[in-house]
PDB file of C-alpha atoms in Angstrom:
ATOM      1  CA  LYS A  96      -3.861  19.398 -12.087  1.00  0.00           C
ATOM      2  CA  ASP A  97      -5.949  18.420 -15.131  1.00  0.00           C
ATOM      3  CA  LYS A  98      -2.878  16.173 -16.190  1.00  0.00           C
ATOM      4  CA  ASN A  99      -2.896  14.313 -13.119  1.00  0.00           C
ATOM      5  CA  LYS A 100      -6.757  13.841 -13.225  1.00  0.00           C
ATOM      6  CA  SER A 101      -6.326  12.399 -16.846  1.00  0.00           C
ATOM      7  CA  ARG A 102      -3.805   9.768 -15.481  1.00  0.00           C
ATOM      8  CA  LEU A 103      -5.781   9.049 -12.321  1.00  0.00           C
ATOM      9  CA  LEU A 104      -8.168   6.390 -13.737  1.00  0.00           C
ATOM     10  CA  PRO A 105      -5.385   4.472 -15.856  1.00  0.00           C
ATOM     11  CA  ASN A 106      -3.073   4.399 -12.655  1.00  0.00           C
ATOM     12  CA  PHE A 107      -5.804   3.229 -10.170  1.00  0.00           C
ATOM     13  CA  SER A 108      -7.037   0.585 -12.843  1.00  0.00           C
ATOM     14  CA  GLN A 109      -3.543  -0.772 -13.212  1.00  0.00           C
ATOM     15  CA  LYS A 110      -2.880  -0.797  -9.499  1.00  0.00           C
ATOM     16  CA  PHE A 111      -6.527  -2.061  -8.435  1.00  0.00           C
ATOM     17  CA  PRO A 112      -7.964  -4.096 -11.411  1.00  0.00           C
ATOM     18  CA  GLN A 113     -10.262  -6.133  -9.209  1.00  0.00           C
ATOM     19  CA  ILE A 114     -11.733  -2.599  -7.683  1.00  0.00           C
ATOM     20  CA  MET A 115     -12.310  -1.453 -11.148  1.00  0.00           C
ATOM     21  CA  GLN A 116     -13.790  -4.826 -12.283  1.00  0.00           C
ATOM     22  CA  GLU A 117     -16.210  -4.786  -9.259  1.00  0.00           C
ATOM     23  CA  LEU A 118     -17.188  -1.231 -10.079  1.00  0.00           C
ATOM     24  CA  SER A 119     -18.021  -1.852 -13.713  1.00  0.00           C
ATOM     25  CA  GLU A 120     -19.880  -5.366 -12.804  1.00  0.00           C
ATOM     26  CA  ASN A 121     -21.928  -2.908 -10.313  1.00  0.00           C
ATOM     27  CA  GLU A 122     -22.911   0.050 -12.234  1.00  0.00           C
ATOM     28  CA  ASN A 123     -25.978   0.574  -9.948  1.00  0.00           C
ATOM     29  CA  TYR A 124     -23.809   1.100  -6.800  1.00  0.00           C
ATOM     30  CA  GLY A 125     -24.660   4.265  -4.921  1.00  0.00           C
ATOM     31  CA  LEU A 126     -22.088   6.592  -3.401  1.00  0.00           C
ATOM     32  CA  PHE A 127     -21.429   4.690  -0.436  1.00  0.00           C
ATOM     33  CA  GLU A 128     -21.493   1.444  -1.947  1.00  0.00           C
ATOM     34  CA  THR A 129     -18.606   2.938  -4.436  1.00  0.00           C
ATOM     35  CA  ILE A 130     -16.531   4.116  -1.685  1.00  0.00           C
ATOM     36  CA  ALA A 131     -16.810   1.047   0.086  1.00  0.00           C
ATOM     37  CA  THR A 132     -15.719  -0.959  -2.837  1.00  0.00           C
ATOM     38  CA  VAL A 133     -12.833   1.627  -3.312  1.00  0.00           C
ATOM     39  CA  LEU A 134     -11.779   1.073   0.263  1.00  0.00           C
ATOM     40  CA  GLU A 135     -12.210  -2.492  -0.253  1.00  0.00           C
ATOM     41  CA  LEU A 136     -14.474  -3.148   2.721  1.00  0.00           C
ATOM     42  CA  GLN A 137     -16.383  -6.536   2.801  1.00  0.00           C
ATOM     43  CA  GLU A 138     -19.746  -5.060   3.225  1.00  0.00           C
ATOM     44  CA  LYS A 139     -20.673  -2.421   0.518  1.00  0.00           C
ATOM     45  CA  SER A 140     -22.757   0.035   2.574  1.00  0.00           C
ATOM     46  CA  PHE A 141     -22.750   3.188   4.528  1.00  0.00           C
ATOM     47  CA  GLU A 142     -22.523   1.379   7.697  1.00  0.00           C
ATOM     48  CA  SER A 143     -19.198  -0.212   6.936  1.00  0.00           C
ATOM     49  CA  VAL A 144     -17.746   2.800   5.510  1.00  0.00           C
ATOM     50  CA  SER A 145     -19.010   4.653   8.863  1.00  0.00           C
ATOM     51  CA  ASP A 146     -17.514   1.757  11.030  1.00  0.00           C
ATOM     52  CA  LYS A 147     -14.344   1.867   9.299  1.00  0.00           C
ATOM     53  CA  SER A 148     -14.124   5.730  10.057  1.00  0.00           C
ATOM     54  CA  LEU A 149     -14.468   4.998  13.889  1.00  0.00           C
ATOM     55  CA  GLU A 150     -11.338   3.179  13.697  1.00  0.00           C
ATOM     56  CA  PHE A 151      -9.210   6.357  13.117  1.00  0.00           C
ATOM     57  CA  HIS A 152      -8.159   7.538  16.622  1.00  0.00           C
ATOM     58  CA  GLY A 153      -6.063  10.676  15.444  1.00  0.00           C
ATOM     59  CA  ASN A 154      -6.880  14.251  14.836  1.00  0.00           C
ATOM     60  CA  GLY A 155      -7.257  15.878  11.751  1.00  0.00           C
ATOM     61  CA  GLY A 156      -8.261  14.131   8.163  1.00  0.00           C
ATOM     62  CA  LEU A 157      -6.992  14.519   4.756  1.00  0.00           C
ATOM     63  CA  LYS A 158      -8.326  17.165   2.287  1.00  0.00           C
ATOM     64  CA  ILE A 159     -10.771  15.153   0.084  1.00  0.00           C
ATOM     65  CA  ASP A 160     -12.642  17.435  -2.480  1.00  0.00           C
ATOM     66  CA  ALA A 161     -16.135  17.870  -1.458  1.00  0.00           C
ATOM     67  CA  ASN A 162     -17.715  20.613  -3.647  1.00  0.00           C
ATOM     68  CA  PHE A 163     -20.474  21.542  -5.761  1.00  0.00           C
ATOM     69  CA  SER A 164     -20.329  22.406  -9.419  1.00  0.00           C
ATOM     70  CA  ASP A 165     -23.048  24.143 -11.460  1.00  0.00           C
ATOM     71  CA  GLU A 166     -25.011  20.562 -11.655  1.00  0.00           C
ATOM     72  CA  GLY A 167     -24.574  19.861  -8.001  1.00  0.00           C
ATOM     73  CA  PHE A 168     -22.275  17.760  -5.827  1.00  0.00           C
ATOM     74  CA  ASP A 169     -19.238  16.865  -7.798  1.00  0.00           C
ATOM     75  CA  TYR A 170     -18.890  13.281  -7.495  1.00  0.00           C
ATOM     76  CA  VAL A 171     -16.229  13.115  -9.819  1.00  0.00           C
ATOM     77  CA  SER A 172     -13.810  14.996  -7.910  1.00  0.00           C
ATOM     78  CA  PHE A 173     -15.080  13.424  -4.577  1.00  0.00           C
ATOM     79  CA  LEU A 174     -14.530   9.955  -5.802  1.00  0.00           C
ATOM     80  CA  GLY A 175     -11.244  11.207  -7.574  1.00  0.00           C
ATOM     81  CA  SER A 176      -9.677  12.478  -4.288  1.00  0.00           C
ATOM     82  CA  ILE A 177     -10.694   9.096  -2.771  1.00  0.00           C
ATOM     83  CA  MET A 178      -8.746   7.008  -5.447  1.00  0.00           C
ATOM     84  CA  SER A 179      -5.913   9.267  -5.568  1.00  0.00           C
ATOM     85  CA  PHE A 180      -5.329   8.639  -1.434  1.00  0.00           C
ATOM     86  CA  LYS A 181      -6.025   4.841  -2.164  1.00  0.00           C
ATOM     87  CA  LEU A 182      -3.255   4.916  -4.689  1.00  0.00           C
ATOM     88  CA  ALA A 183      -1.000   6.547  -2.107  1.00  0.00           C
ATOM     89  CA  ASN A 184      -1.418   3.491  -0.092  1.00  0.00           C
ATOM     90  CA  THR A 185      -3.526   5.691   2.658  1.00  0.00           C
ATOM     91  CA  ASP A 186      -5.030   3.378   5.491  1.00  0.00           C
ATOM     92  CA  GLU A 187      -8.573   2.617   4.906  1.00  0.00           C
ATOM     93  CA  HIS A 188      -9.469   3.972   8.467  1.00  0.00           C
ATOM     94  CA  TYR A 189      -7.614   7.220   8.016  1.00  0.00           C
ATOM     95  CA  LEU A 190      -9.520   7.668   4.592  1.00  0.00           C
ATOM     96  CA  ALA A 191     -13.032   6.697   5.922  1.00  0.00           C
ATOM     97  CA  TYR A 192     -12.414   9.425   8.803  1.00  0.00           C
ATOM     98  CA  SER A 193     -11.419  11.768   6.090  1.00  0.00           C
ATOM     99  CA  ILE A 194     -14.407  11.281   3.956  1.00  0.00           C
ATOM    100  CA  PHE A 195     -16.895  12.150   6.847  1.00  0.00           C
ATOM    101  CA  GLU A 196     -14.652  15.154   7.858  1.00  0.00           C
ATOM    102  CA  ALA A 197     -14.969  16.241   4.321  1.00  0.00           C
ATOM    103  CA  LEU A 198     -18.739  15.737   4.266  1.00  0.00           C
ATOM    104  CA  GLY A 199     -18.953  17.716   7.545  1.00  0.00           C
ATOM    105  CA  ASP A 200     -17.039  20.536   6.085  1.00  0.00           C
ATOM    106  CA  MET A 201     -19.120  20.687   3.048  1.00  0.00           C
ATOM    107  CA  ALA A 202     -22.392  20.811   5.126  1.00  0.00           C
ATOM    108  CA  ILE A 203     -20.877  23.649   7.049  1.00  0.00           C
ATOM    109  CA  GLN A 204     -19.991  25.643   4.062  1.00  0.00           C
ATOM    110  CA  THR A 205     -23.676  24.979   2.789  1.00  0.00           C
ATOM    111  CA  LEU A 206     -25.246  26.078   6.110  1.00  0.00           C
ATOM    112  CA  LEU A 207     -23.183  29.207   6.295  1.00  0.00           C
ATOM    113  CA  GLN A 208     -24.225  30.084   2.733  1.00  0.00           C
ATOM    114  CA  LEU A 209     -27.975  29.478   3.710  1.00  0.00           C
ATOM    115  CA  LYS A 210     -27.506  31.456   6.581  1.00  0.00           C
ATOM    116  CA  VAL A 211     -26.100  34.582   5.008  1.00  0.00           C
ATOM    117  CA  ARG A 212     -28.350  34.359   1.805  1.00  0.00           C
ATOM    118  CA  PHE A 213     -31.725  33.564   3.789  1.00  0.00           C
ATOM    119  CA  LYS A 214     -30.904  34.985   7.186  1.00  0.00           C
ATOM    120  CA  VAL A 215     -31.178  31.631   8.791  1.00  0.00           C
ATOM    121  CA  GLU A 216     -30.772  31.513  12.355  1.00  0.00           C
ATOM    122  CA  ASN A 217     -31.362  27.847  13.258  1.00  0.00           C
ATOM    123  CA  VAL A 218     -30.932  24.594  11.564  1.00  0.00           C
ATOM    124  CA  VAL A 219     -32.480  21.263  11.789  1.00  0.00           C
ATOM    125  CA  MET A 220     -30.349  18.353  10.841  1.00  0.00           C
ATOM    126  CA  MET A 221     -31.613  14.718  10.456  1.00  0.00           C
ATOM    127  CA  GLY A 222     -30.919  11.299   8.909  1.00  0.00           C
ATOM    128  CA  ASP A 223     -28.972   8.267   9.552  1.00  0.00           C
ATOM    129  CA  MET A 224     -25.523   9.952   8.386  1.00  0.00           C
ATOM    130  CA  PHE A 225     -25.638  12.083  11.537  1.00  0.00           C
ATOM    131  CA  GLU A 226     -25.046   8.839  13.763  1.00  0.00           C
ATOM    132  CA  ASN A 227     -21.530   8.920  12.349  1.00  0.00           C
ATOM    133  CA  SER A 228     -19.642  10.683  15.405  1.00  0.00           C
ATOM    134  CA  VAL A 229     -16.919  11.975  12.954  1.00  0.00           C
ATOM    135  CA  LEU A 230     -19.425  14.013  10.669  1.00  0.00           C
ATOM    136  CA  TYR A 231     -21.716  14.897  13.786  1.00  0.00           C
ATOM    137  CA  SER A 232     -18.859  16.182  16.059  1.00  0.00           C
ATOM    138  CA  ARG A 233     -17.265  17.917  12.894  1.00  0.00           C
ATOM    139  CA  ILE A 234     -20.211  19.915  12.184  1.00  0.00           C
ATOM    140  CA  LEU A 235     -20.899  20.761  15.898  1.00  0.00           C
ATOM    141  CA  SER A 236     -17.395  21.854  16.474  1.00  0.00           C
ATOM    142  CA  LYS A 237     -16.913  24.056  13.527  1.00  0.00           C
ATOM    143  CA  PHE A 238     -20.487  25.596  13.510  1.00  0.00           C
ATOM    144  CA  THR A 239     -20.724  26.822  16.828  1.00  0.00           C
ATOM    145  CA  THR A 240     -21.808  30.418  15.561  1.00  0.00           C
ATOM    146  CA  SER A 241     -25.181  28.926  14.582  1.00  0.00           C
ATOM    147  CA  ASN A 242     -27.514  26.797  16.392  1.00  0.00           C
ATOM    148  CA  PRO A 243     -27.509  23.336  14.635  1.00  0.00           C
ATOM    149  CA  TYR A 244     -30.113  20.947  16.089  1.00  0.00           C
ATOM    150  CA  PHE A 245     -29.877  17.253  15.407  1.00  0.00           C
ATOM    151  CA  SER A 246     -33.181  15.613  15.885  1.00  0.00           C
ATOM    152  CA  LYS A 247     -32.948  12.208  17.623  1.00  0.00           C
ATOM    153  CA  GLY A 248     -36.567  11.499  17.898  1.00  0.00           C
ATOM    154  CA  PHE A 249     -37.928  12.676  14.515  1.00  0.00           C
ATOM    155  CA  ALA A 250     -36.457  11.346  11.175  1.00  0.00           C
ATOM    156  CA  LEU A 251     -37.817  11.813   7.601  1.00  0.00           C
ATOM    157  CA  ASP A 252     -36.055   8.796   6.384  1.00  0.00           C
ATOM    158  CA  ASP A 253     -37.839   5.979   8.441  1.00  0.00           C
TER     159      ASP A 253
END
């Protein structure tokens, strides 16, 4: 697996030099700007990736690495997974859908750990990301044993 990881960037750079050039010219891109660039979306934003995810009308996404390491969220593995699927010519809408599913699964795992460790009974989730129906539905369907509340009238990011 490490051998595959070491080949990922050179292979991706060879197949998508324009993407790599844009990323190197825009080192201040955030996560979703970077993802939008890898997916070759016109607008570089959370909204464009979210909109693209809603174009997929199937069931079940790809397995994208969305894990934590000792230092926090493992962005390298997350973006590496996305780049690997892009190299395999995965449709952008399917890949965007899978990204939000993976983020939902990561949130569920984190919440389950908090529930066990701190005996949490109720959870309030808020923020613009939960407007994405893929993420929202994933958490709601897989986290049914607890009581997740999604705040519609109370936001911290406004």
